[in-house]
Amino acid sequence: METTPKIGAYNYRYGAIAAGIGIVFSLMLHFMDMTYSDSPIIQATYYAVPTAFAIIAIISFRKANNGFLRLNQSIKLGVGVFLVSGIIGFLYSLVYTNTLEPDFTANFAQIQAYAIREAQPEVDENIIQMQQESIQKYFHIGYFVFFLIPSLLVGLIVGLITGLFAKKS
C-alpha cells in the first residue's frame, strides 16, 4: 500500500531553504552597504529564489509520488513554498530591523520622502511628514501587504504553470 507524500513537508523544506538563501542574500547586501538599494535586479532576486525552489518542490513531489501530480497539489506546493519563505522572511525582518539595523524604518521613510520630493516637488511637506510617520509606525504590517500577499500570488501562478506542464493524474 503506497501513500502520497505529504505536501506540507515539501513546503517546509523548500520554503525554509528559499528563506535561508534570501536571508544570506540580505546579509550580503547589508555588509556591502546596499541595504537600501532600489535595484530591480535585487527585487527580482527576492522572487526568483522562492520561484526556483517552488519548481524544485513540485518536481521532487512528483518524483516521490511515482510520477503523479495533480494540478491542485502543484498549486498547494507553489503557494506553500512562498508562504513558508515569506513567514520566515518576515521573522528575519523583525530581527534585522530591531538588531542589525535598528534605524531601518526611519532610513527607509527618509528615502521614500526623498523620492516623493524628487517626483512631485509640489507636494506639501506636512503630507510627506505624515507619510514618513506612517511608514515607521506600520512598516511590518506593510510587509504583508506589499510583499507577502504578492508573493503568494506569484506562488499561485508558479504552481499553476508548473503544474500544467508537470501534471500527470
mmCIF file of N, CA and C in Angstrom, residues 7 12 24 26 29 54 58 67 81 91 96 103 121 136 168:
data_model
loop_
_atom_site.group_PDB
_atom_site.id
_atom_site.type_symbol
_atom_site.label_atom_id
_atom_site.label_comp_id
_atom_site.label_asym_id
_atom_site.label_seq_id
_atom_site.Cartn_x
_atom_site.Cartn_y
_atom_site.Cartn_z
ATOM 1 N N ILE A 7 2.433 17.047 1.357
ATOM 2 C CA ILE A 7 2.745 18.319 0.705
ATOM 3 C C ILE A 7 3.408 19.276 1.694
ATOM 4 N N TYR A 12 7.612 23.044 3.805
ATOM 5 C CA TYR A 12 8.523 23.462 4.873
ATOM 6 C C TYR A 12 9.978 23.371 4.436
ATOM 7 N N VAL A 24 20.623 35.026 3.612
ATOM 8 C CA VAL A 24 22.048 35.173 3.279
ATOM 9 C C VAL A 24 22.227 36.307 2.271
ATOM 10 N N SER A 26 20.259 38.912 1.889
ATOM 11 C CA SER A 26 20.017 40.160 2.614
ATOM 12 C C SER A 26 21.220 40.559 3.453
ATOM 13 N N LEU A 29 23.879 41.936 1.208
ATOM 14 C CA LEU A 29 23.582 43.327 0.871
ATOM 15 C C LEU A 29 23.903 44.252 2.039
ATOM 16 N N ALA A 54 10.135 26.579 -5.461
ATOM 17 C CA ALA A 54 8.774 26.067 -5.634
ATOM 18 C C ALA A 54 8.747 25.065 -6.791
ATOM 19 N N ILE A 58 7.885 21.050 -6.524
ATOM 20 C CA ILE A 58 6.853 20.403 -7.331
ATOM 21 C C ILE A 58 7.431 19.190 -8.065
ATOM 22 N N GLY A 67 5.674 9.742 -10.112
ATOM 23 C CA GLY A 67 5.421 10.435 -11.368
ATOM 24 C C GLY A 67 4.043 11.050 -11.481
ATOM 25 N N VAL A 81 5.383 26.958 -0.559
ATOM 26 C CA VAL A 81 6.805 27.330 -0.511
ATOM 27 C C VAL A 81 6.935 28.840 -0.328
ATOM 28 N N LEU A 91 9.877 37.074 9.908
ATOM 29 C CA LEU A 91 10.523 36.930 11.219
ATOM 30 C C LEU A 91 11.959 37.447 11.173
ATOM 31 N N TYR A 96 16.140 41.657 12.016
ATOM 32 C CA TYR A 96 17.054 42.563 11.314
ATOM 33 C C TYR A 96 16.793 44.023 11.679
ATOM 34 N N ASP A 103 17.756 51.475 12.851
ATOM 35 C CA ASP A 103 17.219 52.695 12.226
ATOM 36 C C ASP A 103 16.652 52.422 10.837
ATOM 37 N N PRO A 121 7.596 67.711 -6.610
ATOM 38 C CA PRO A 121 8.082 68.792 -5.747
ATOM 39 C C PRO A 121 6.973 69.674 -5.172
ATOM 40 N N GLN A 136 7.012 54.456 9.410
ATOM 41 C CA GLN A 136 7.688 53.995 10.617
ATOM 42 C C GLN A 136 6.740 53.235 11.539
ATOM 43 N N LYS A 168 0.319 14.931 -13.987
ATOM 44 C CA LYS A 168 0.017 13.605 -14.507
ATOM 45 C C LYS A 168 -0.866 12.970 -13.466
#
